[in-house]
Short mmCIF file of N, CA, C and O in Angstrom, two decimals:
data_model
loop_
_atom_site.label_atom_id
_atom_site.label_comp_id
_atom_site.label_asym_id
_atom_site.label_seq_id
_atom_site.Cartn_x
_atom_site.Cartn_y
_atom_site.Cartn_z
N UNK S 22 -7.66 12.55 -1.71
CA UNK S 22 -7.10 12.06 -2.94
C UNK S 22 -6.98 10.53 -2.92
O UNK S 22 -7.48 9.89 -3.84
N UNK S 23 -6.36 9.92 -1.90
CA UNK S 23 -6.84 8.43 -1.58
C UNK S 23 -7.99 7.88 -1.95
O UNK S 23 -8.15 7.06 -2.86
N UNK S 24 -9.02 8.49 -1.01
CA UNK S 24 -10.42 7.64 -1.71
C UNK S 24 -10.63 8.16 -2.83
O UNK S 24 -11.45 7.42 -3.38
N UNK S 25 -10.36 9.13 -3.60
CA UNK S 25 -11.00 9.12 -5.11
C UNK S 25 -9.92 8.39 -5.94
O UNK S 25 -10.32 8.19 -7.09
N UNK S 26 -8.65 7.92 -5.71
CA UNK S 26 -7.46 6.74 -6.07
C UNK S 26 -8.28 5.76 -6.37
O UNK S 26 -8.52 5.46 -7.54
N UNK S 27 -8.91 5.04 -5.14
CA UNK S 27 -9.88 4.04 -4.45
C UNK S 27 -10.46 4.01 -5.15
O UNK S 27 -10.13 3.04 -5.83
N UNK S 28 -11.82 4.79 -5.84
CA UNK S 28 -12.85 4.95 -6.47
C UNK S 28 -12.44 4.71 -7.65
O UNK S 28 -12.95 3.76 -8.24
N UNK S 29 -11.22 5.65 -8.44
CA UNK S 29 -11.22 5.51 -9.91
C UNK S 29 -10.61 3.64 -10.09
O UNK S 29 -10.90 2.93 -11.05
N UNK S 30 -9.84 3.23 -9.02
CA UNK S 30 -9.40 2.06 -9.16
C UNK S 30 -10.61 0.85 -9.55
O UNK S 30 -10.47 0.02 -10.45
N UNK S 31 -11.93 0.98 -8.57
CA UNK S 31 -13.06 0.72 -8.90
C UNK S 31 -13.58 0.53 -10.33
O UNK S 31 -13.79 -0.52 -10.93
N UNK S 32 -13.76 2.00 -10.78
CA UNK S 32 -13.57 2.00 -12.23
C UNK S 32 -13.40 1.28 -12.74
O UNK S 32 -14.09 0.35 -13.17
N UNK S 33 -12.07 1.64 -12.82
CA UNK S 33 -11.55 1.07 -14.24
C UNK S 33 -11.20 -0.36 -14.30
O UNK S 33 -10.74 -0.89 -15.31
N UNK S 34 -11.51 -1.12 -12.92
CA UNK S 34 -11.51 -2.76 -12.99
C UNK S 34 -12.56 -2.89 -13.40
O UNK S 34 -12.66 -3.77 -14.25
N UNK S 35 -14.06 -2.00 -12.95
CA UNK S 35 -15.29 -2.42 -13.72
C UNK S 35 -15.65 -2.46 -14.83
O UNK S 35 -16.52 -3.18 -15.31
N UNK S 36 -14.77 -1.38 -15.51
CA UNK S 36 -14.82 -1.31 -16.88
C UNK S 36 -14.19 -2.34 -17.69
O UNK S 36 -14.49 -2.50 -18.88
N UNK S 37 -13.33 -3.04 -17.07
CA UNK S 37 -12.08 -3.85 -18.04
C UNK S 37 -10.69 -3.45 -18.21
O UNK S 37 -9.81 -4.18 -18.67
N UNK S 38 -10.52 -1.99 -17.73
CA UNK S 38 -9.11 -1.57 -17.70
C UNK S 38 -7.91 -2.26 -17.02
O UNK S 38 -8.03 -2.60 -15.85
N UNK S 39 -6.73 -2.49 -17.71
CA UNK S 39 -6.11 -3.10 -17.26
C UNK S 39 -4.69 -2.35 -16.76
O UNK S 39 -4.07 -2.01 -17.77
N UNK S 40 -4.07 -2.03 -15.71
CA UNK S 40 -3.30 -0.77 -15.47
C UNK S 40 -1.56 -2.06 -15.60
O UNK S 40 -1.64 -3.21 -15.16
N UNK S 41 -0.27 -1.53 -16.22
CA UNK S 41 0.17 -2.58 -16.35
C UNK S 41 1.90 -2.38 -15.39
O UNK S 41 3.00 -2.20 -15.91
N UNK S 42 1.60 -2.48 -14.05
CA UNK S 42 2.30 -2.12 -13.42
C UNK S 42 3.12 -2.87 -12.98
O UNK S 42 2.43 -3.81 -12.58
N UNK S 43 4.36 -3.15 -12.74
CA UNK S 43 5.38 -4.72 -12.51
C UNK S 43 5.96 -4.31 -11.06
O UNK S 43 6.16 -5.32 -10.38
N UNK S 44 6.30 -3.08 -10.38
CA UNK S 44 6.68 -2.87 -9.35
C UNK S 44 5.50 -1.44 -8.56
O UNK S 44 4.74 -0.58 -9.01
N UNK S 45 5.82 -1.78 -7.58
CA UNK S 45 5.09 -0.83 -6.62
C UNK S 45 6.56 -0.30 -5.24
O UNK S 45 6.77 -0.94 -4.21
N UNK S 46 7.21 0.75 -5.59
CA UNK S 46 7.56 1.05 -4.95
C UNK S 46 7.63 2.33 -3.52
O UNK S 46 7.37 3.51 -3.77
N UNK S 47 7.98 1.92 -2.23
CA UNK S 47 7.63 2.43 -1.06
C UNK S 47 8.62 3.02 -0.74
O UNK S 47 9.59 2.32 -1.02
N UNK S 48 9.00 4.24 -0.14
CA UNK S 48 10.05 4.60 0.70
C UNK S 48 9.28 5.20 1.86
O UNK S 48 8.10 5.54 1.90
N UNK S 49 10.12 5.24 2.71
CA UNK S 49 9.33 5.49 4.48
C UNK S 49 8.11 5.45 4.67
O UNK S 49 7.17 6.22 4.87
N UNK S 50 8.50 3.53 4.50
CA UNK S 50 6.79 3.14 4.63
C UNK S 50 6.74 2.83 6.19
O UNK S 50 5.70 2.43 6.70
N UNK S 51 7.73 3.00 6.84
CA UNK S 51 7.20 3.33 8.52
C UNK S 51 5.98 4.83 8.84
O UNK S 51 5.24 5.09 9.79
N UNK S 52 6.21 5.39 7.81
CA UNK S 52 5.15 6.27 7.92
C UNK S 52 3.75 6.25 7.45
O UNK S 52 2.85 7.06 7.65
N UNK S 53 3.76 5.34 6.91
CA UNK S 53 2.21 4.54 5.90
C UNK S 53 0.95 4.41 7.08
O UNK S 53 0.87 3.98 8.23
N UNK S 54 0.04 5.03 6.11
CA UNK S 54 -0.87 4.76 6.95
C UNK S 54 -2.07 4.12 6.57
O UNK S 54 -2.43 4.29 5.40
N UNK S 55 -2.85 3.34 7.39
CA UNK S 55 -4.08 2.25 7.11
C UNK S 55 -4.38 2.91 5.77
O UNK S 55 -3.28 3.03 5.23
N UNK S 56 -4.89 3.18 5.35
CA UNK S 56 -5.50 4.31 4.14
C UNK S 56 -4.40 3.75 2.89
O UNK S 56 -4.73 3.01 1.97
N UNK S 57 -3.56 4.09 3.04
CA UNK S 57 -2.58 4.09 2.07
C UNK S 57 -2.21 2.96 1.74
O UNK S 57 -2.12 2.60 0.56
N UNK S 58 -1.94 2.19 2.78
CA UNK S 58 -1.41 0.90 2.98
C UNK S 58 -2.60 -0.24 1.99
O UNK S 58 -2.27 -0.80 0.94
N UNK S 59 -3.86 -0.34 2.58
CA UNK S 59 -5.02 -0.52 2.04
C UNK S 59 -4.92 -0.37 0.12
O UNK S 59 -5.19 -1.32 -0.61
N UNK S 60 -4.51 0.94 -0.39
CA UNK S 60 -4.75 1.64 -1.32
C UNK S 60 -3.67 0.93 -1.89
O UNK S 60 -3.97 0.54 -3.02
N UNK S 61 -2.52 0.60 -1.54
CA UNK S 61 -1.52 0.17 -2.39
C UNK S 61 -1.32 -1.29 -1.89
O UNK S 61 -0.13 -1.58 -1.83
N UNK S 62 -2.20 -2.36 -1.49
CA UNK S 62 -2.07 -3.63 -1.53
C UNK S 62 -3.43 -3.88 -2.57
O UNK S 62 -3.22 -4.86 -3.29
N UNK S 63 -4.73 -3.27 -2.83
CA UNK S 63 -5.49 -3.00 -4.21
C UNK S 63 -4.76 -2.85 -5.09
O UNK S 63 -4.81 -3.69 -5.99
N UNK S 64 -3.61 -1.54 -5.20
CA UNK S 64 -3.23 -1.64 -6.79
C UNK S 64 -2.72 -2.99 -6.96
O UNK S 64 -3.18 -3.72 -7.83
N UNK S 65 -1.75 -3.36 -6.12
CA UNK S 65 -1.09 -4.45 -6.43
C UNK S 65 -1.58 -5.76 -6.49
O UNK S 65 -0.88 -6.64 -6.99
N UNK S 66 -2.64 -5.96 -6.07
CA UNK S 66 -3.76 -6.90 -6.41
C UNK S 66 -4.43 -6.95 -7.63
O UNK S 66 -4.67 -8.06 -8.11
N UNK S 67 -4.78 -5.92 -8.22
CA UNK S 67 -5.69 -5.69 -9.25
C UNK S 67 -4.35 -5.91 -10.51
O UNK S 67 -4.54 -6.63 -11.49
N UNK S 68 -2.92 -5.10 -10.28
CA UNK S 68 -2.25 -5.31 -11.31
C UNK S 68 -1.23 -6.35 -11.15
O UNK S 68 -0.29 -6.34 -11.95
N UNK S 69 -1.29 -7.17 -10.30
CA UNK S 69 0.04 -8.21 -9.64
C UNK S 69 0.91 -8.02 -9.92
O UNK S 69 1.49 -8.72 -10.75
N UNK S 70 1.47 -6.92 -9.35
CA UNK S 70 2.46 -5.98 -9.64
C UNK S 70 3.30 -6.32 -7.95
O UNK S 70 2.66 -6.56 -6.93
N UNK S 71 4.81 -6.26 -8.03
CA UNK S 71 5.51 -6.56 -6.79
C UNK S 71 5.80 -5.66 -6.31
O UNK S 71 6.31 -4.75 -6.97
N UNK S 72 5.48 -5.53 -4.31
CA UNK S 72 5.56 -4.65 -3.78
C UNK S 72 7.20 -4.33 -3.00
O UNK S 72 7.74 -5.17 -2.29
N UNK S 73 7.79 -3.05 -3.28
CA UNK S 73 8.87 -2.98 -2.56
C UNK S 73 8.87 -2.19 -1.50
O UNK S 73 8.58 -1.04 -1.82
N UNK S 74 9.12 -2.35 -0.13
CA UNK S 74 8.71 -1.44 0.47
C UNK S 74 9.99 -1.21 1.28
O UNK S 74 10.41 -2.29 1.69
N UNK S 75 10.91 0.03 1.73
CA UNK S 75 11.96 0.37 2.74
C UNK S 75 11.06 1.46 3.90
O UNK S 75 10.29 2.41 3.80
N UNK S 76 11.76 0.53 5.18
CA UNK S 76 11.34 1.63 6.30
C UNK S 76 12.62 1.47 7.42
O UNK S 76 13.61 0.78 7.13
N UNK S 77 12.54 1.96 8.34
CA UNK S 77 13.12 1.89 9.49
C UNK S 77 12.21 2.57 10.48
O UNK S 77 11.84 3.75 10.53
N UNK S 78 11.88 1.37 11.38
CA UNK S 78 11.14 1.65 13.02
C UNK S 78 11.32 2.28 13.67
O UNK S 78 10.45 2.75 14.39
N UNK S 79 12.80 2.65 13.73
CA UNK S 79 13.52 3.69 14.65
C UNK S 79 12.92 5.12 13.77
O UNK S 79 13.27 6.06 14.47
N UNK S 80 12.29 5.58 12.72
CA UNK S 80 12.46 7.07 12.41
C UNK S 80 11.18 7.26 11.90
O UNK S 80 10.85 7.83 10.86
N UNK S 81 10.33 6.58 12.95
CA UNK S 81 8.64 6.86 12.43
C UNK S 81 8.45 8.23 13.26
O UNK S 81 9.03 8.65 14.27
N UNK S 82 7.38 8.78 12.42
CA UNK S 82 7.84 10.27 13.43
C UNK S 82 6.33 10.78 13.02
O UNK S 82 6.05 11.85 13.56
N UNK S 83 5.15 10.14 12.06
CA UNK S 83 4.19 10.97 11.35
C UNK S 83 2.96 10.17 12.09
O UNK S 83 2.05 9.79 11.36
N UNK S 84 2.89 9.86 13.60
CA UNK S 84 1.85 8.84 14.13
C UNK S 84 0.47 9.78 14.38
O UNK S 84 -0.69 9.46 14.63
N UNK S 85 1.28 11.42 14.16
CA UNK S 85 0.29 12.37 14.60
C UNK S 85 -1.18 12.74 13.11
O UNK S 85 -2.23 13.38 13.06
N UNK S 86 -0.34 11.82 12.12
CA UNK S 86 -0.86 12.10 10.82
C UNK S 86 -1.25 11.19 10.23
O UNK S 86 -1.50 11.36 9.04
N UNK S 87 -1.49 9.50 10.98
CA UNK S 87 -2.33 8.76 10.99
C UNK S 87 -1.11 7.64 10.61
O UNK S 87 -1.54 6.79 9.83
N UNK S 88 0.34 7.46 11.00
CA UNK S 88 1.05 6.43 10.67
C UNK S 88 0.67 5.83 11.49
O UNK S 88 0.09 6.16 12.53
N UNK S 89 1.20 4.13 10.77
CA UNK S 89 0.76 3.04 11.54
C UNK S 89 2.30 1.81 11.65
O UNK S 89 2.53 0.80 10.98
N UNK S 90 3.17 2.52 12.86
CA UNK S 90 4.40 1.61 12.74
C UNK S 90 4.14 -0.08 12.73
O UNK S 90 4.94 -0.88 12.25
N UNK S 91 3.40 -0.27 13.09
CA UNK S 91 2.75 -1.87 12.93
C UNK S 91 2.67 -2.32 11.41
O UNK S 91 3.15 -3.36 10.96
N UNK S 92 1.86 -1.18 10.57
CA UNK S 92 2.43 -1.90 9.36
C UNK S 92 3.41 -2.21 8.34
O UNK S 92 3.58 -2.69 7.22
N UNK S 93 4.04 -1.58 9.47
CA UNK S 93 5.99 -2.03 8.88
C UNK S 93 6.19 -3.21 9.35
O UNK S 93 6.33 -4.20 8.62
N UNK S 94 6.22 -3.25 10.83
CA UNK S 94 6.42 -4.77 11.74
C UNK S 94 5.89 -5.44 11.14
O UNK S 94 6.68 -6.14 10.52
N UNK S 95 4.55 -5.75 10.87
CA UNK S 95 3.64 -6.95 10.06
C UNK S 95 3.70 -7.10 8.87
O UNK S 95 2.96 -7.82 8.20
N UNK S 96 4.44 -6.54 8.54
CA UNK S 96 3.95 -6.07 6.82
C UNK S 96 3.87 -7.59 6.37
O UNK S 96 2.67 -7.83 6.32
N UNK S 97 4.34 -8.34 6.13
CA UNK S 97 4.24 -9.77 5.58
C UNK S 97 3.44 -10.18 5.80
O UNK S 97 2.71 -10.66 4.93
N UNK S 98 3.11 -10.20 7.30
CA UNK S 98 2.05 -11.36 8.19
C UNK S 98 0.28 -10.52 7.04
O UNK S 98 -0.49 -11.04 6.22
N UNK S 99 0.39 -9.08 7.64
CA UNK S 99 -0.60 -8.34 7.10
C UNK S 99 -0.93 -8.64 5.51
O UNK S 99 -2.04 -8.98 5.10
N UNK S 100 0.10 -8.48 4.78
CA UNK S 100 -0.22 -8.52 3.13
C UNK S 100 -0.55 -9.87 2.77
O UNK S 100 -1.37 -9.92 1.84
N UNK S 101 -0.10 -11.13 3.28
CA UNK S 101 -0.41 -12.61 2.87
C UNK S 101 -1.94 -12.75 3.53
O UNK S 101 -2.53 -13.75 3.13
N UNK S 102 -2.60 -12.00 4.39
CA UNK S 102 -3.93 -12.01 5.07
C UNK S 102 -4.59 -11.39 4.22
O UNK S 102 -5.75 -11.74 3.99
N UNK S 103 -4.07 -10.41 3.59
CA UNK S 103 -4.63 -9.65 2.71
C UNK S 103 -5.37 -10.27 1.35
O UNK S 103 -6.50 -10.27 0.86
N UNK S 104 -4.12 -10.77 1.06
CA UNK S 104 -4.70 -11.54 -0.31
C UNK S 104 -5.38 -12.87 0.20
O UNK S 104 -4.90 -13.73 -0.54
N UNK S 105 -6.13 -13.41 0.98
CA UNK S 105 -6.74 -14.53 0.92
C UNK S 105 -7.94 -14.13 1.10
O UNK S 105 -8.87 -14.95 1.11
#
């Protein structure tokens, strides 16, 4: 469901669609994974829309299901790399 997210996001920037989103909100984004993470720094690129994200390091628990506790730790360093 991600990559076809991915894909229609494709879309509808190619087309001209404009999606009109002002917040992007996260809860147990210690559990986020590359994929996702990826998927929702696009939306928020495409709609410059502000990202909110809550986690805690201590209660990552989904590493077996492709979380990535690093992109909690980095999250700043990661998303300002992102957009350049």
């Amino acid at each position: 469901m991600i990559n076809d997210a991915d894909e229609l996001l494709t879309e509808m920037e190619g087309q001209g669609n404009r999606l009109s989103y002002k917040y992007i909100v996260i809860d147990e984004f210690q559990d986020i994974a590359r994929q996702r993470f990826n998927l929702t720094k696009r939306l928020s690129s495409i709609t410059h829309a502000k990202v909110i994200a809550v986690g805690d390091d201590w209660q990552s628990v989904f590493a077996f299901a492709g979380a990535d506790i690093t992109l909690l730790i980095d999250l700043l360093n990661l998303w300002v790399l992102a957009l350049k």
